[in-house]
Coordinates of C-alpha atoms in Angstrom, one line a residue:
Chain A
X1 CA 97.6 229.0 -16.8
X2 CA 98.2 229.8 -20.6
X3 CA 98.4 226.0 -22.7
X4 CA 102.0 225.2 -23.8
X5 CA 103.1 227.0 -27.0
X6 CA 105.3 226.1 -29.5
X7 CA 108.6 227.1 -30.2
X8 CA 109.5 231.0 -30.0
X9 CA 110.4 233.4 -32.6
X10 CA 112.5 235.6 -30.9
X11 CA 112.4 239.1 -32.8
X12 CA 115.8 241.5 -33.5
X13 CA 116.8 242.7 -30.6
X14 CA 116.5 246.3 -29.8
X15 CA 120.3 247.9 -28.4
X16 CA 119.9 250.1 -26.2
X17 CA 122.1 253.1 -25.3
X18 CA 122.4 251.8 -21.4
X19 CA 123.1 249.0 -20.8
X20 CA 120.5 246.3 -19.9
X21 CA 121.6 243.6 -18.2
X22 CA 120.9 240.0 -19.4
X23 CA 117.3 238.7 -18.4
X24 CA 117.8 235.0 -20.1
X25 CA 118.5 233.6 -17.0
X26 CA 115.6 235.2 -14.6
X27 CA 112.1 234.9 -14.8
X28 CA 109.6 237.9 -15.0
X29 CA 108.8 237.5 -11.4
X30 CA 112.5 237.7 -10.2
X31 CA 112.9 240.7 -12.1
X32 CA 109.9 242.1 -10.8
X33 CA 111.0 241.1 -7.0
X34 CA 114.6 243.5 -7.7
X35 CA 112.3 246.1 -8.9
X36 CA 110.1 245.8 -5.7
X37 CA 113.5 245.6 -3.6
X38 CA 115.0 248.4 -5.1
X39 CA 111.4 250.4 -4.4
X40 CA 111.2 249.7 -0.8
X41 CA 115.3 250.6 -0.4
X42 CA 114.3 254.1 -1.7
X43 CA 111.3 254.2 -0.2
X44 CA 113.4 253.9 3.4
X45 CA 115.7 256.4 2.4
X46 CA 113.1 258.9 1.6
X47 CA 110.9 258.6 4.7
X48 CA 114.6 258.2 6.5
X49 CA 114.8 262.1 5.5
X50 CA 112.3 263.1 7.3
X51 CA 113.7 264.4 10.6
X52 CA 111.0 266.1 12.2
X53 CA 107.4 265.7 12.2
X54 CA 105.8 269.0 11.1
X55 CA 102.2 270.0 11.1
X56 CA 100.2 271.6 8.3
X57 CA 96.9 272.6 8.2
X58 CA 94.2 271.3 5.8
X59 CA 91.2 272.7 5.0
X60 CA 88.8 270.3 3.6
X61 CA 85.8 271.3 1.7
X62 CA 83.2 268.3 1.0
X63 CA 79.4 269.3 0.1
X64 CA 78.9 267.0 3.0
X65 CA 81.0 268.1 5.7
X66 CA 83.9 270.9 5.6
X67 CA 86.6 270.8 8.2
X68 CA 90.4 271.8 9.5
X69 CA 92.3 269.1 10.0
X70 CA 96.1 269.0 10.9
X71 CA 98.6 266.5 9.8
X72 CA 101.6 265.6 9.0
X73 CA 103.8 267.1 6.3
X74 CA 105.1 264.6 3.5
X75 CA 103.6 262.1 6.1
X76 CA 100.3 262.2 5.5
X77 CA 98.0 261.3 2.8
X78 CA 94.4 262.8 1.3
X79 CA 93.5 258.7 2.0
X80 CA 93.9 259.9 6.1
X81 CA 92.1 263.3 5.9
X82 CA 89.4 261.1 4.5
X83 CA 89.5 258.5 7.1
X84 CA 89.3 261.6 9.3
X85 CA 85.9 262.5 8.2
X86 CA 83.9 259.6 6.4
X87 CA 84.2 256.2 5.0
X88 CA 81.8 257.1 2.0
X89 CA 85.1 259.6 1.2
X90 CA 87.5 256.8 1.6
X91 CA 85.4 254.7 -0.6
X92 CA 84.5 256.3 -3.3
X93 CA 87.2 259.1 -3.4
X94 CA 89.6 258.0 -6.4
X95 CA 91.8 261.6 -6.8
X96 CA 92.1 264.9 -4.6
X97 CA 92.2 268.2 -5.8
X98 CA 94.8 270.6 -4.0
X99 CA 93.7 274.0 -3.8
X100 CA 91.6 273.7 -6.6
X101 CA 94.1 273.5 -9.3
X102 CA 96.4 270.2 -9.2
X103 CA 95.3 267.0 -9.4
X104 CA 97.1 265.1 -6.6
X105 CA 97.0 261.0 -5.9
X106 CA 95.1 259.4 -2.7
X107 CA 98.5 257.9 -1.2
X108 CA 100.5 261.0 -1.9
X109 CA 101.6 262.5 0.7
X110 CA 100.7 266.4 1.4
X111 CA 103.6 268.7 1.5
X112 CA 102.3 272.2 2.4
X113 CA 99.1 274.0 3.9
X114 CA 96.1 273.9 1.1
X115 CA 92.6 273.2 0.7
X116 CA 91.7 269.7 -0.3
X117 CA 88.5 268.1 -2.2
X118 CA 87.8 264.7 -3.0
X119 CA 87.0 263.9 -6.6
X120 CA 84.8 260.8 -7.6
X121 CA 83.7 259.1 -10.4
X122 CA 80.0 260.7 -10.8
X123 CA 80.7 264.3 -10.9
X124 CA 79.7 266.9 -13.1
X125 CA 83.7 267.4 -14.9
X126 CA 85.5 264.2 -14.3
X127 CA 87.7 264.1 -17.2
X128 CA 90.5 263.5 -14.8
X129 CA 88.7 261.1 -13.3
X130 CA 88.3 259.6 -16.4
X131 CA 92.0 259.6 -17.3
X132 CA 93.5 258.4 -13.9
X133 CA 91.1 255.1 -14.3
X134 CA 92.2 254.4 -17.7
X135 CA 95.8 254.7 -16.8
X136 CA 95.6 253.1 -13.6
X137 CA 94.1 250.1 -15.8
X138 CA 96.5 250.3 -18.3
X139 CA 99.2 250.2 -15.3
X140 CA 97.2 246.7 -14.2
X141 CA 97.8 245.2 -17.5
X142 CA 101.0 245.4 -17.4
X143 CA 101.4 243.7 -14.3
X144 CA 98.8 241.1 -15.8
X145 CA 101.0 240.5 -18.4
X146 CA 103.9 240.1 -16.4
X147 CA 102.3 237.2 -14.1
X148 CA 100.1 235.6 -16.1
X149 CA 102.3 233.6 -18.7
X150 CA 104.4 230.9 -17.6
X151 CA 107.8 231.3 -16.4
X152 CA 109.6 230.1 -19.6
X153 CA 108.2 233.1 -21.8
X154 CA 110.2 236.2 -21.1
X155 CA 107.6 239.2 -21.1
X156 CA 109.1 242.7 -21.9
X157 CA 107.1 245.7 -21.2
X158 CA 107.0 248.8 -23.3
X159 CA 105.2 251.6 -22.3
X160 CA 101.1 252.4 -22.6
X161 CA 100.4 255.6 -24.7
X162 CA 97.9 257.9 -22.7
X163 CA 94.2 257.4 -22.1
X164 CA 92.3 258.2 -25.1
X165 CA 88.1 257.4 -25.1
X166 CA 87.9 257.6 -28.9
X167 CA 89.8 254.7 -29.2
X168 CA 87.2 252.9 -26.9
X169 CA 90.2 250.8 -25.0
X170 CA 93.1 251.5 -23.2
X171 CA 96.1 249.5 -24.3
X172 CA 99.8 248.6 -23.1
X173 CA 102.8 247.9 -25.4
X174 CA 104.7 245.1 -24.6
X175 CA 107.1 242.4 -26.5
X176 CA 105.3 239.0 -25.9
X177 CA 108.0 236.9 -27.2
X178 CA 105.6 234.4 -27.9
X179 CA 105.4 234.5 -31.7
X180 CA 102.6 234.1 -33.6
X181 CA 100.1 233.5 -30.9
X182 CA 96.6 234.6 -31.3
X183 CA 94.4 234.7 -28.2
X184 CA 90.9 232.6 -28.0
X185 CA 88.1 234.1 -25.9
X186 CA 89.0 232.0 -23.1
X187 CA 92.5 233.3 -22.8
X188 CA 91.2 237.2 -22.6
X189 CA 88.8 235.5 -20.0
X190 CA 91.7 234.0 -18.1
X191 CA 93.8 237.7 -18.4
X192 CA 90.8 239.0 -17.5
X193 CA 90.0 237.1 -14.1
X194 CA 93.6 238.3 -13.1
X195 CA 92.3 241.5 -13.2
X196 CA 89.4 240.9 -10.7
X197 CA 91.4 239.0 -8.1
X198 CA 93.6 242.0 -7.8
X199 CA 90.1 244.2 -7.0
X200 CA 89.4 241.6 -4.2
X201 CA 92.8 242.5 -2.7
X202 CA 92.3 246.2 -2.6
X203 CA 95.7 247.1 -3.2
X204 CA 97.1 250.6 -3.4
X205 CA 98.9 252.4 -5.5
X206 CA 101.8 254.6 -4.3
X207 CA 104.0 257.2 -6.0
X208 CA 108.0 257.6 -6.0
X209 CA 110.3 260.3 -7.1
X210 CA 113.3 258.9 -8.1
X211 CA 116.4 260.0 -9.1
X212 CA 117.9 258.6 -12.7
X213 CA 120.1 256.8 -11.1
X214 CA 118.2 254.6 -8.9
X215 CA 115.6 254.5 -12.1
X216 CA 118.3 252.8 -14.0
X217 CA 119.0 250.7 -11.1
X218 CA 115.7 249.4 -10.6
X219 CA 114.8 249.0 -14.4
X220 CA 118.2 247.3 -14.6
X221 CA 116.7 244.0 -16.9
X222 CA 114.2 246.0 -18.7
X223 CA 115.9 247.1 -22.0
X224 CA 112.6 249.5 -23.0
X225 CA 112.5 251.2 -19.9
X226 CA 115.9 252.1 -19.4
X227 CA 115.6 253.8 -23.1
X228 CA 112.7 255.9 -21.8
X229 CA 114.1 257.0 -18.7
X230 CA 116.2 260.0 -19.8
X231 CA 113.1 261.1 -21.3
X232 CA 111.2 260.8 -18.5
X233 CA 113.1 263.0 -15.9
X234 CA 111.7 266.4 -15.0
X235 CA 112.3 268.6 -11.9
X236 CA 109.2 268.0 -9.5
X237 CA 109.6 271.2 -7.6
X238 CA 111.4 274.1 -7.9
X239 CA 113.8 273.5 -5.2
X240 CA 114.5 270.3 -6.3
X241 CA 118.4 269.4 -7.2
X242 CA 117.7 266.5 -9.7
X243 CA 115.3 265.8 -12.0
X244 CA 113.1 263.0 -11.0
X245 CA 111.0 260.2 -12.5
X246 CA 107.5 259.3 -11.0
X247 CA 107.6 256.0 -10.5
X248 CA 104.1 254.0 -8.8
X249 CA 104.0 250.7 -7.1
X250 CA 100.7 248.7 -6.6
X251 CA 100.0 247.1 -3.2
X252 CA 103.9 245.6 -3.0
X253 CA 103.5 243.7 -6.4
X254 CA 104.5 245.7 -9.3
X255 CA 106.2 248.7 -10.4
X256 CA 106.0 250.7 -13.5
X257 CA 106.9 254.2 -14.7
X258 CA 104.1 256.6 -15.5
X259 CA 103.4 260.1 -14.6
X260 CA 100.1 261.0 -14.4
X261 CA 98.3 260.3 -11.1
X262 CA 96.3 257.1 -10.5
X263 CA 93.3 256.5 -8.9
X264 CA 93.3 255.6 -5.1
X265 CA 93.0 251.9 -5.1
X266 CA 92.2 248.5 -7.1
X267 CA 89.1 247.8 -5.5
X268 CA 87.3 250.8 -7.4
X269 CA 88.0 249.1 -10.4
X270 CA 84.2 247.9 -11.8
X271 CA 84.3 245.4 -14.6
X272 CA 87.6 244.8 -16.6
X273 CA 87.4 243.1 -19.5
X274 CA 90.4 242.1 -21.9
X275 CA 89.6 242.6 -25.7
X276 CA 92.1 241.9 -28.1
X277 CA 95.8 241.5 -28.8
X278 CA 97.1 243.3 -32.0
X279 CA 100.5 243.5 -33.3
X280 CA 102.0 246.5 -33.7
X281 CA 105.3 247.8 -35.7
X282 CA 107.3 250.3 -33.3
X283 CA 110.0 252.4 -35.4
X284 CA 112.0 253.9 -32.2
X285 CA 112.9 250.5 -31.1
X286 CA 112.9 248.7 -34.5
X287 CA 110.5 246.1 -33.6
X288 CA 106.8 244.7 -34.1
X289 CA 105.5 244.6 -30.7
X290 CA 102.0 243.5 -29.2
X291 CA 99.3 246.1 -27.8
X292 CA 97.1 244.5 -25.4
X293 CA 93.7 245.9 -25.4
X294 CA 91.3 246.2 -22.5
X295 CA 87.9 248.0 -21.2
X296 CA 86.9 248.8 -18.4
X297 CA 84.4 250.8 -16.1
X298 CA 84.7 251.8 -12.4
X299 CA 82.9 250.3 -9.5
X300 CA 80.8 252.9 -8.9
X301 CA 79.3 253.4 -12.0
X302 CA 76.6 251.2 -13.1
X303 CA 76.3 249.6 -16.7
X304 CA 74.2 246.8 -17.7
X305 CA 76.0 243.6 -19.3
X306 CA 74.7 244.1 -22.3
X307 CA 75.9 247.6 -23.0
X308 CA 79.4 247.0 -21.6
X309 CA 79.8 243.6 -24.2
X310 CA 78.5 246.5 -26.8
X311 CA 81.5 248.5 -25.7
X312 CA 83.6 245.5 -25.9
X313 CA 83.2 244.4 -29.4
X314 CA 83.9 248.6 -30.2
X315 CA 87.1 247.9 -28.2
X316 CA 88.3 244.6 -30.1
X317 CA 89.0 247.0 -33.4
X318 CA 92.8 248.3 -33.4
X319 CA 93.8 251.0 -30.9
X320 CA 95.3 254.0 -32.6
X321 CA 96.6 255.9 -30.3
X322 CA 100.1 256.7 -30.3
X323 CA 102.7 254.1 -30.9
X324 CA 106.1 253.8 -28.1
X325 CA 108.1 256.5 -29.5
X326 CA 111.2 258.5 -28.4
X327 CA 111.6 262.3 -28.2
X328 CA 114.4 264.0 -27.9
X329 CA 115.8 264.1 -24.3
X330 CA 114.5 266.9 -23.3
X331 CA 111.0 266.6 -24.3
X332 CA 109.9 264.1 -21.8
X333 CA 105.9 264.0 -22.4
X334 CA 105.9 261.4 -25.4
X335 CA 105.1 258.5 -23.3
X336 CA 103.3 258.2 -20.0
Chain B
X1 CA 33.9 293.9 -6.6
X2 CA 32.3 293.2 -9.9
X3 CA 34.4 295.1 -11.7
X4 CA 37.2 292.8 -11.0
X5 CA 37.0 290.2 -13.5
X6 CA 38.2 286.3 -13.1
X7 CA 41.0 284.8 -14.6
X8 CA 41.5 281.1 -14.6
X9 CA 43.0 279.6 -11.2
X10 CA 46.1 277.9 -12.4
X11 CA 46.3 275.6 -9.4
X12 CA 44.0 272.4 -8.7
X13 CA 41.2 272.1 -7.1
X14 CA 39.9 268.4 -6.4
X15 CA 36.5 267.1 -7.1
X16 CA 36.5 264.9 -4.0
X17 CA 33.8 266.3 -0.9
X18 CA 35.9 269.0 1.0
X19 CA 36.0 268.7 4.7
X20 CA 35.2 271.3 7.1
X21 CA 38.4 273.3 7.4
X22 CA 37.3 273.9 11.1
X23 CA 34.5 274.3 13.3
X24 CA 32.3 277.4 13.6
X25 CA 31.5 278.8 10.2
X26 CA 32.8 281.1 7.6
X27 CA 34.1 283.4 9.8
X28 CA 36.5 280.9 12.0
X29 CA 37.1 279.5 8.3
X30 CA 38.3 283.1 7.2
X31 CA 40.6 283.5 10.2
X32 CA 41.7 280.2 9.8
X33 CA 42.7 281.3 5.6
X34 CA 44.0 284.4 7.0
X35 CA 46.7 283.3 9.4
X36 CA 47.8 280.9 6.8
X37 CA 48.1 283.2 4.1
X38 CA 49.7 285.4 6.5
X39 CA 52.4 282.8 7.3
X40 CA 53.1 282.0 3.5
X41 CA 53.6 285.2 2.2
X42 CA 55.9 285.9 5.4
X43 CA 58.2 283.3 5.5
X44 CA 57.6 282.0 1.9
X45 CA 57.8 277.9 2.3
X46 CA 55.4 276.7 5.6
X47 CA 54.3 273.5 6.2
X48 CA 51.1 272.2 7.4
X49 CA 47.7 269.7 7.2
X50 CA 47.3 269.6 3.8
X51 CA 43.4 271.0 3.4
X52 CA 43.4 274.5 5.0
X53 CA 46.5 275.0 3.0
X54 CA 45.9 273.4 0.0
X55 CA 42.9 276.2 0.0
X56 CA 44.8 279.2 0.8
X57 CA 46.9 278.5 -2.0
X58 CA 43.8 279.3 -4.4
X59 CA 43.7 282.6 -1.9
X60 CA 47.3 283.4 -2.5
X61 CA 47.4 283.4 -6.5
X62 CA 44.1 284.9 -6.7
X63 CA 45.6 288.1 -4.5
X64 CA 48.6 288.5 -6.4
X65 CA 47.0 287.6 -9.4
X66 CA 44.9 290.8 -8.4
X67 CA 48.1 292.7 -7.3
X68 CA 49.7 292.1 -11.0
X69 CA 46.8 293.0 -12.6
X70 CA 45.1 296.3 -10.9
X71 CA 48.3 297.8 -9.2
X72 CA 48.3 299.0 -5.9
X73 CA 46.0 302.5 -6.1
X74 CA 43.2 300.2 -7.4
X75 CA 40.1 300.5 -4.6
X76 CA 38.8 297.2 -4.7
X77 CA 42.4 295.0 -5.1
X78 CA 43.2 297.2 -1.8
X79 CA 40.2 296.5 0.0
X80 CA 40.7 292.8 -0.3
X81 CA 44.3 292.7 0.9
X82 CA 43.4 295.1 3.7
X83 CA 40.6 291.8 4.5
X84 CA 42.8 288.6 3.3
X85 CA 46.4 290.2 5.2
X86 CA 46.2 291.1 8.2
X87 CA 49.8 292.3 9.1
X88 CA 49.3 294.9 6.7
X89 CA 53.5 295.1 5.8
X90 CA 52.9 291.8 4.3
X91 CA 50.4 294.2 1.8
X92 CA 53.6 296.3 0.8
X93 CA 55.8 293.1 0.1
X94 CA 52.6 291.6 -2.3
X95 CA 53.0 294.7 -4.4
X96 CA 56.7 295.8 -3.3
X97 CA 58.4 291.9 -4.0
X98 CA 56.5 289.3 -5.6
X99 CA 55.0 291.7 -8.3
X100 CA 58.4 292.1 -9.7
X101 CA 59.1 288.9 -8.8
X102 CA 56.2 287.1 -11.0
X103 CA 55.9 290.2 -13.3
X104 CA 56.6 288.2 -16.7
X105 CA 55.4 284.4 -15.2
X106 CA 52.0 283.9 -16.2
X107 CA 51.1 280.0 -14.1
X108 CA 50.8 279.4 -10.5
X109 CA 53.0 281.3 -8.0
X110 CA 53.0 278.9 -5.2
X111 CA 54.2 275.2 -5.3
X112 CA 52.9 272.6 -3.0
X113 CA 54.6 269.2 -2.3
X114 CA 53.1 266.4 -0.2
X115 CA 55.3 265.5 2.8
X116 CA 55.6 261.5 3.5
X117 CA 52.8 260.5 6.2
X118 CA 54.1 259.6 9.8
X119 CA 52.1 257.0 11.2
X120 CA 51.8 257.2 14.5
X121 CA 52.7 260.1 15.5
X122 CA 49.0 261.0 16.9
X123 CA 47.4 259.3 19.7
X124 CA 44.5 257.8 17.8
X125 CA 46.7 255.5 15.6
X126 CA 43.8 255.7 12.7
X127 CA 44.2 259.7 12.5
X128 CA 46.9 260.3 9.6
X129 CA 47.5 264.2 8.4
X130 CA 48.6 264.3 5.0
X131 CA 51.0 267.5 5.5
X132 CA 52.0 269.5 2.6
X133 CA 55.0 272.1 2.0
X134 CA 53.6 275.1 0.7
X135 CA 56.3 277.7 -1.3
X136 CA 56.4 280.9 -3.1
X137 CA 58.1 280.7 -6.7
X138 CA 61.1 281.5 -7.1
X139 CA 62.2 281.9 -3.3
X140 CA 65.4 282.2 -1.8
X141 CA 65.8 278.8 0.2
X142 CA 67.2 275.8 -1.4
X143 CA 65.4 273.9 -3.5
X144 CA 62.9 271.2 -2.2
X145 CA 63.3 269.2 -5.2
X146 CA 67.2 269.6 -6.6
X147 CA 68.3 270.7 -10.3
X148 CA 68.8 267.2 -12.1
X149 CA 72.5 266.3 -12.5
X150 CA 74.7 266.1 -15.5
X151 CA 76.1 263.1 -16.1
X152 CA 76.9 263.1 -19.2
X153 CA 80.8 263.4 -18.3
X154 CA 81.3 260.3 -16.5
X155 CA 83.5 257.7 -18.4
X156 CA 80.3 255.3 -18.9
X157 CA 78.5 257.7 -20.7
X158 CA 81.8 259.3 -22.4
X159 CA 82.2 255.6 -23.9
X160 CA 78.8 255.9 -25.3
X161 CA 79.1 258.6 -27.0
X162 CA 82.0 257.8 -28.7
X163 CA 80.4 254.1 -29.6
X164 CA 77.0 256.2 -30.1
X165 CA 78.9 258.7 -33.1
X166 CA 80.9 256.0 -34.2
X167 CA 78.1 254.2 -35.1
X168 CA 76.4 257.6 -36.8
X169 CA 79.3 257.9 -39.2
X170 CA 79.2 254.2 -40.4
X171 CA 75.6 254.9 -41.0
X172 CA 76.5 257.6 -43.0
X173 CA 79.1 256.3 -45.4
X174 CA 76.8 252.8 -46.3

């Protein structure tokens, strides 16, 4: 896909406090098949848990149509109350809102009695909206940037900072390890078609609670991630025994660590458009990384070409928002 | 009544040759005014052919027009609602409820919308009705036409903006 480049530079490696284990001799896309593996095997065991189907009661309020519904606890999803009632909802419906205070995911599933409503793109307040697209996107370029480069150029992600509109792009933080290599037009157009094909595929995005142990596990080869796990962890409920790490997997091709939710599924993504590549100096993990820059606008809303390529050129210039950093342990919110 | 002085009618009234509202002079074209007028100030929003009611809307403002004006122990603005109104309760909700309602609006207290036309819903296929919504201001149904919607939250516009001030301040500093 990408034209041969020449020899690499390989930047001073960052040592991590766990230990990563050596990725010289696997390509991106066998690491990424452990990760999916190790996803799925704790995706079992979860479900596995579940002894008995219980029933909760939902009470869904839609301008449209308001009804009770009953399903199944931690089996059910907001995405099947929808496909209860209409496929406008299913659609267009990118986050849910639980009892009118937390923002909950599409493929989530529902744990307790509540009343659900179903966010989309064009309402009055949809700064969460907002958010959950831009990370979702930033979440697609890192899985762009893992596939999209030949197999002899070892791609290491970072981490994406959190969606910020000032900026006018949302970015991920990754280390190329491809030197001095400057994008053309045509190569954000090629990174950018990626993008697109994984609209036509409609894949989902589902959440994980892990524990740190099966974090570390599945980020085994990814030196960056493995450094940001401990700072990750927080207890999802109160009951809970461990403190767990919100992990999401798209469709069954990619998994990534972030904790906000993301939108219900790929094929609301509108136009997506990569912008630039800058390099970037990161002093937690003592290198000069890249940040990938990108724009993009849902499905349902409507812009005209010429506005968006407006955007775009806003959206080459440098993103500043906040640079891969490490807290201390126990403040986990630095990176998303 | 020519002590009662005109204002202007704030509502519009067409040049185009009127048709006869319906056969058999001014009095079966007073009865005909009446019952309307009777079913608008009732049930506030009716619906109907639009050229007795498109009439009886000049009748409604001019009535409460009076009402605002002279009050309710005036002889002459009572003498006309006791012809226009004849369920006489409707007299006490003229001066009881849209008064007050209307009390600091000065322009036309009724709206009218036209309805789409249904072909063929007569048997002579040529004979269309151009049906109209008539309404009170200000009444308690839903809106027939809804409040515009904000949009200036969703992430296109939000983009926009930031591009739109952006833009501003580079103005600024050259």
């Amino acid at each position: 896909m990408m034209k041969i480049r020449s020899c690499l530079a390989l930047s001073r490696r960052f040592q991590s406090t766990s230990s990563a284990l050596s990725r010289n001799h696997l390509t991106n896309d066998e690491i990424r098949a452990h990760r999916l593996r190790i996803f799925n095997n704790e995706k079992q065991v979860q479900i596995e848990r579940i002894r008995r189907v219980e029933k909760i009661e939902i009470d869904v309020q839609d301008p449209i149509q308001s009804t009770k519904l009953l399903m199944n606890k931690n089996l059910s999803t907001p995405l099947h109350c929808a496909r209860h009632l209409s496929s406008v909802l299913v659609d267009r419906s990118c986050l849910a809102l639980i009892d009118d205070q937390h923002i909950w995911d599409m493929n989530r599933p529902l744990e307790r009695d509540c009343t659900l409503k179903f966010l989309h793109f064009m309402e009055e307040n949809c700064e969460e909206q907002n958010r959950a697209y831009w990370r979702t996107c930033s979440f697609i370029i890192g899985y762009i940037l893992e596939t999209a480069f030949k197999s002899t150029y070892h791609v290491e992600l970072c981490s994406f900072p959190p969606p910020h509109f000032q900026a006018g792009s949302f970015a991920y933080d990754a280390q190329l390890n491809i030197g001095d290599w400057k994008p053309t037009r045509d190569d954000l157009r090629c990174l950018s078609v990626q993008a697109y094909k994984l609209r036509d595929r409609d894949l989902r995005f589902e959440r994980l609670d892990v524990t740190q142990s099966v974090a570390e596990e599945m980020f085994a080869y990814d030196r960056f991630k493995l450094a940001q796990i401990p700072h990750m962890l927080r207890l999802v409920t109160p009951t809970d025994t461990q403190p767990r790490l919100s992990v999401y997997r798209m469709g069954d091709c990619h998994v990534d660590i972030t904790r906000g939710p993301l939108i219900s599924s790929t094929k609301q993504i509108g136009r997506f458009e990569f912008s630039a590549i800058h390099s970037i100096d990161v002093p937690s993990y003592n290198e000069t990384m890249h940040r990938v820059q990108a724009l993009s606008i849902p499905a349902q809303l409507h812009l005209h070409y010429w506005t968006f390529d407006y955007l775009l050129e806003r959206a080459k210039k440098k993103n500043n928002a906040s640079v891969p950093t490490l807290g201390k342990a126990k403040t986990a919110e630095k990176l998303e | 009544m020519s002590n009662l002085s005109t204002r202007t009618l704030r509502v519009t009234v067409p040049h185009a040759i009127r048709s006869k509202l319906v056969v058999g002079g001014q009095d079966a074209r007073h009865e005909k005014i009446k019952a309307v007028l009777g079913e608008l100030f009732r049930q506030e929003r009716i619906e109907g052919y639009i050229r007795p009611y498109d009439e009886t809307r000049q009748y409604a403002e001019r009535l409460i027009e009076l009402a605002k004006k002279y009050g309710d122990r005036h002889v002459g603005t009572m003498q006309l609602m006791d012809y226009w109104l004849t369920d006489k309760d409707l007299i006490h909700k003229v001066f009881k409820v849209f008064v007050p309602r209307y009390a600091n609006t000065i322009g036309p207290y009724t709206n009218s919308y036209r309805l789409p036309i249904e072909y063929g819903k007569f048997q002579q296929p040529f004979k269309q009705r151009q049906n109209i919504v008539l309404e009170m201001k200000d009444n308690p149904y839903p809106r027939i036409i809804p409040d515009p919607r904000n949009y200036s939250n969703i992430l296109s516009n939000v983009l926009l903006n930031e591009a739109r001030k952006e833009y501003r301040n580079e103005k600024k500093k050259t």
